[in-house]
XYZ file of C-alpha atoms in Angstrom:
278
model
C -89.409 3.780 -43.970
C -88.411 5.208 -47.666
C -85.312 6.277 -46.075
C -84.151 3.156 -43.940
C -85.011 0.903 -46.823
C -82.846 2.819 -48.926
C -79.968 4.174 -47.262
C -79.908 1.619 -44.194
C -78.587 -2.062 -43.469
C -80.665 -4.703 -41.930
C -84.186 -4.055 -43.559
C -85.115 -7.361 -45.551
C -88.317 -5.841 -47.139
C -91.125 -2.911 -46.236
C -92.954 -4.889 -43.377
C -89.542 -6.203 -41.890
C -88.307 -2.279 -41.647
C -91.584 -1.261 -39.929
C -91.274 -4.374 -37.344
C -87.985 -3.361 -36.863
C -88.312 0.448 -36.335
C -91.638 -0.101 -34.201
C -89.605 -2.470 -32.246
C -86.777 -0.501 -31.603
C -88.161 2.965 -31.348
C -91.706 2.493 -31.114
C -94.456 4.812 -32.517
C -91.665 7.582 -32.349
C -89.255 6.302 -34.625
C -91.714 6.948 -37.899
C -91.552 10.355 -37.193
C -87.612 11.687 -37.018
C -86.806 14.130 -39.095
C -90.767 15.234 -39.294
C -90.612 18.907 -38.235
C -88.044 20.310 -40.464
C -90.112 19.292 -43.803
C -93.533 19.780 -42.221
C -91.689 23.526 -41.327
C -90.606 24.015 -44.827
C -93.243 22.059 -46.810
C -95.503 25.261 -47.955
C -92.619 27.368 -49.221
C -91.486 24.260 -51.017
C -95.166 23.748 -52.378
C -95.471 27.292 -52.987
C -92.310 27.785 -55.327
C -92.908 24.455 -57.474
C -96.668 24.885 -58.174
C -95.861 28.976 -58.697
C -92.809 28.521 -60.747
C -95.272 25.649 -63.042
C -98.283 28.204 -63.289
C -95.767 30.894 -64.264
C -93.845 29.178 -67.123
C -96.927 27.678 -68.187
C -98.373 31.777 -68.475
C -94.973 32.405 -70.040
C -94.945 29.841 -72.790
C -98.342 30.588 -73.842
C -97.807 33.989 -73.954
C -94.497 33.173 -76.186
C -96.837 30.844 -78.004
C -100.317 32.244 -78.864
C -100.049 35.585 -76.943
C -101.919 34.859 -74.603
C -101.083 33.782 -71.238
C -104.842 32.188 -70.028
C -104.304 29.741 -73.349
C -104.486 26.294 -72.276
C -100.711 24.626 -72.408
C -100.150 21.682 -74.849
C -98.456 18.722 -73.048
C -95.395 19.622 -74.455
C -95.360 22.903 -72.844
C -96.992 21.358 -69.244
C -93.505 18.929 -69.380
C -91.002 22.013 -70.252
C -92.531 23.999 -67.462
C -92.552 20.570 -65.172
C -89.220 20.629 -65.644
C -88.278 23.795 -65.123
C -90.480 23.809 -61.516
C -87.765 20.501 -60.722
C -84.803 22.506 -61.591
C -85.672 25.496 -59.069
C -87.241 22.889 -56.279
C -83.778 21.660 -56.167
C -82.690 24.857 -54.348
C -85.124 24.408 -51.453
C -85.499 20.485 -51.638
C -82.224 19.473 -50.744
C -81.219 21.465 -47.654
C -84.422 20.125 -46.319
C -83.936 16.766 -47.349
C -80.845 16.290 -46.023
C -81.043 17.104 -42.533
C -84.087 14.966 -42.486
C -82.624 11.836 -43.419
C -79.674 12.780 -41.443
C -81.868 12.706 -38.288
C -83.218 9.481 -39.325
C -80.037 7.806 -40.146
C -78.250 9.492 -37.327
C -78.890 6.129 -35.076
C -78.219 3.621 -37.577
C -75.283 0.909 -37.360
C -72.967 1.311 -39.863
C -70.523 -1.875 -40.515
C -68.316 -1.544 -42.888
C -64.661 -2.885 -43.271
C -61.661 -0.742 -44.313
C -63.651 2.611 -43.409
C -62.339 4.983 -40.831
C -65.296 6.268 -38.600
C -65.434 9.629 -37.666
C -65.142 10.093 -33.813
C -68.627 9.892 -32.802
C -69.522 6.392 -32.062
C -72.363 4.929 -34.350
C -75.795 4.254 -32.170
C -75.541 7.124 -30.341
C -77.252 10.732 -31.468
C -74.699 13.320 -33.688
C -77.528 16.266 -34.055
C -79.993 17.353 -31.132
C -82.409 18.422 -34.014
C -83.446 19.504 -37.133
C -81.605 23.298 -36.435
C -78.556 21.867 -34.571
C -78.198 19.255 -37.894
C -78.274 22.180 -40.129
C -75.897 23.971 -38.337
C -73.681 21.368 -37.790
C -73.619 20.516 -41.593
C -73.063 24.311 -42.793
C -69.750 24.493 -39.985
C -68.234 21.446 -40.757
C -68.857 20.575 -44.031
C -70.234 24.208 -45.437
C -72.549 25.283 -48.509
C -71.371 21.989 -50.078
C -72.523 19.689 -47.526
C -75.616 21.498 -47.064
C -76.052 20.695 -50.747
C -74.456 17.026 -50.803
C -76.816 15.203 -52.674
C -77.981 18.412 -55.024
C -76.946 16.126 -58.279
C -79.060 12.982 -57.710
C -81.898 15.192 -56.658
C -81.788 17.063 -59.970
C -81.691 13.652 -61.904
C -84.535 12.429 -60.026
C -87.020 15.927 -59.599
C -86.373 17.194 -63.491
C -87.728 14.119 -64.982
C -89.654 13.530 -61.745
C -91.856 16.386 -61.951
C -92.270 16.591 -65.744
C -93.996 12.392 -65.292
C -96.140 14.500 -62.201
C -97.484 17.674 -63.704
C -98.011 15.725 -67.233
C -99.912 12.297 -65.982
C -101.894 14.828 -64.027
C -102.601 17.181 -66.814
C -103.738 14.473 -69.089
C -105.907 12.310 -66.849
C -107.844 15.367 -65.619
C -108.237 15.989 -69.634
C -109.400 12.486 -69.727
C -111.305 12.053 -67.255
C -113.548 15.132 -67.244
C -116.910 14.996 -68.570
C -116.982 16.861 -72.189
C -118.729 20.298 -71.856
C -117.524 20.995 -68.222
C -114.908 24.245 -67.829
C -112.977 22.546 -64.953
C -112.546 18.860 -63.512
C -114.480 18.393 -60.541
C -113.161 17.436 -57.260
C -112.823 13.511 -57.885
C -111.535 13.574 -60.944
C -108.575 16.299 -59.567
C -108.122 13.632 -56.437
C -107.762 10.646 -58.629
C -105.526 12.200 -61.603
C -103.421 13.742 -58.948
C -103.106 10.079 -57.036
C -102.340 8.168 -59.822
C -99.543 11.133 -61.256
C -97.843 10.873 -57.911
C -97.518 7.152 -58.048
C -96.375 7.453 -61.216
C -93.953 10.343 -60.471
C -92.532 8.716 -57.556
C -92.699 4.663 -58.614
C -90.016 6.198 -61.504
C -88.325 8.649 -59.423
C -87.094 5.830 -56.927
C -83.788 5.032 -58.940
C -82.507 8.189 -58.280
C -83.935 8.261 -54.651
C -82.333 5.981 -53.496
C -78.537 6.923 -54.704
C -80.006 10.853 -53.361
C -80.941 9.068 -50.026
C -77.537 7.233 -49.664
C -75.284 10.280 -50.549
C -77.086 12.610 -47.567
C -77.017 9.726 -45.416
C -73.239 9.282 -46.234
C -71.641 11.429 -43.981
C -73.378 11.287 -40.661
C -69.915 8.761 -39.249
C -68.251 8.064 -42.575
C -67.982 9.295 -45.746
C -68.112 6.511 -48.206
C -69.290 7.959 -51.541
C -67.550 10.307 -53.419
C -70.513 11.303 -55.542
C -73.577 10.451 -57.579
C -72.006 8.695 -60.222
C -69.623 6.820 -57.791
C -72.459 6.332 -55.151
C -74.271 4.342 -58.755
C -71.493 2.226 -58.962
C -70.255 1.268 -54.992
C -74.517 0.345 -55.084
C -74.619 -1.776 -57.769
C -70.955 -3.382 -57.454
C -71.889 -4.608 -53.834
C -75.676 -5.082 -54.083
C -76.458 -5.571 -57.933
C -79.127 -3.915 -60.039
C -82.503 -4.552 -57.324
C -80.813 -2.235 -54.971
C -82.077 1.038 -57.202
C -85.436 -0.247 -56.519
C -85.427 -0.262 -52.444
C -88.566 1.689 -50.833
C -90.366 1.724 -55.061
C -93.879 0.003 -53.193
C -93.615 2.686 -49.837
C -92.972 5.526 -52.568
C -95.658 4.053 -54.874
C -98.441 4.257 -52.320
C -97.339 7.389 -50.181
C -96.912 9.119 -53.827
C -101.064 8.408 -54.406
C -102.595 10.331 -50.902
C -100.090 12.505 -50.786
C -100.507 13.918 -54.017
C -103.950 13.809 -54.568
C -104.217 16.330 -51.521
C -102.019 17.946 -52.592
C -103.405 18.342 -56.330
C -107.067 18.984 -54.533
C -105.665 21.559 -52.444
C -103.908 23.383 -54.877
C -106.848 23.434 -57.210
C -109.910 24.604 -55.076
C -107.013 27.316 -53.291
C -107.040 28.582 -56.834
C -110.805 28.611 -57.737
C -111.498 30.043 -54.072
C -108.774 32.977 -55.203
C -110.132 33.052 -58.725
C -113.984 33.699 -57.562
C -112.952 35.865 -54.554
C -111.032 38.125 -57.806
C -114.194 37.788 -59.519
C -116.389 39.286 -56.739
C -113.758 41.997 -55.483
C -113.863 43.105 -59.149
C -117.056 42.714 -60.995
């Protein structure tokens, strides 16, 4: 839905797209472009949390000499930031031939533009693989990579208003006295920091989603800061918000498992540590 709203034509509002896709697609049509993220999605996970535990270590080390020092929020944004810069690498690639497989069947009517040969409503990539490879051969390490820009100004700051929210509310929230937040208090910092992260984030999502859309039969955009202006010259200022309530609300599960997860994975390690070496 994020994606249609975004980088599609047609789509009045969030319950219009979902009548719409249901309608033409049915049930199958929410889930294009699934497998290649759901593939990818604990590597991705993986390098972003590791890459914030490690230059959180780092800084304190730098800091007080000691790497098990708890961060100050200053040092929990640098090393959000830092985790956004790297997840750049792994995010886009991904991204891309996901919302090329969901765009790949979308009308495209546009004056003045010359189409490339393959005729709009009719599939370009077989799947997830066959997009990729597709991409690198005709359009090489760039195209694979068309998009990188936006998705830097969107995951940099996006990331440092995740991690920090989070860090803060679990401070907040947990009882004075206790070592570690429990379980609800993990699930509900990490909901709200992923509304938060993503609500903000949406600006740049969009102009990210329209730029690896762009391409599938035309190329329209010449770049972030010209995809910025073609989007507000022709659709004004609300257009930066498309898909803000769908990323608002999948930002809150989604993160908050993913926050829970991640935290209980690391007790579970931390205890096993602790029993393997008394």
């Amino acid at each position: 839905l994020q994606t249609r709203l975004q980088a599609g034509q047609g789509y009045g509002n969030t319950l219009n797209c979902v009548l719409t896709v249901y309608r033409n697609e049915s049930v199958a049509g929410f889930f294009k472009g699934m497998s290649f993220p759901l593939a990818s999605i604990a590597v991705y996970s993986s390098v972003v949390f590791g890459v914030f535990s490690n230059t959180q270590r780092l800084l304190s080390q730098l800091r007080h000499g000691d790497p098990s020092q708890t961060p100050a929020l200053a040092d929990v944004a640098l090393a959000s930031m830092v985790a956004g810069f790297v997840s750049v690498g792994i995010g886009t690639p991904v991204d891309l031939v996901k919302i090329r497989l969901q765009m790949q069947m979308q009308p495209y009517i546009k004056a003045n533009i010359k189409l490339k040969p393959t005729v709009p409503g009719f599939p370009v990539y077989r799947g997830p693989i066959h997009c990729f490879r597709t991409v690198l051969q005709k359009e090489g390490i760039a195209g694979i990579y068309r998009g990188a820009g936006a998705m830097l100004l969107r995951d940099v700051p996006g990331y440092c208003l995740y991690f920090t929210p989070y860090t803060f509310f679990c401070g907040w929230i947990t009882p004075d006295g206790c070592i570690s937040p429990n379980p609800s208090s993990i699930w509900l910092a990490g909901g709200v920091a992923g509304a938060i992260s993503w609500g903000t984030a949406t600006p740049m999502d969009v102009v990210k989603s329209r730029l690896q859309a762009d391409g599938v039969y035309l190329n329209k955009y010449k770049g972030t800061l010209d995809c910025i202006l073609q989007s507000y010259q022709n659709e004004g200022l609300k257009v930066f918000f498309r898909g803000i309530t769908v990323n608002a609300v999948r930002g809150f599960p989604m993160s908050s498992a993913t926050f829970l997860g991640y935290e209980l994975s690391l007790k579970a390690m931390k205890r096993d540590q602790t029993e393997t070496n008394p």
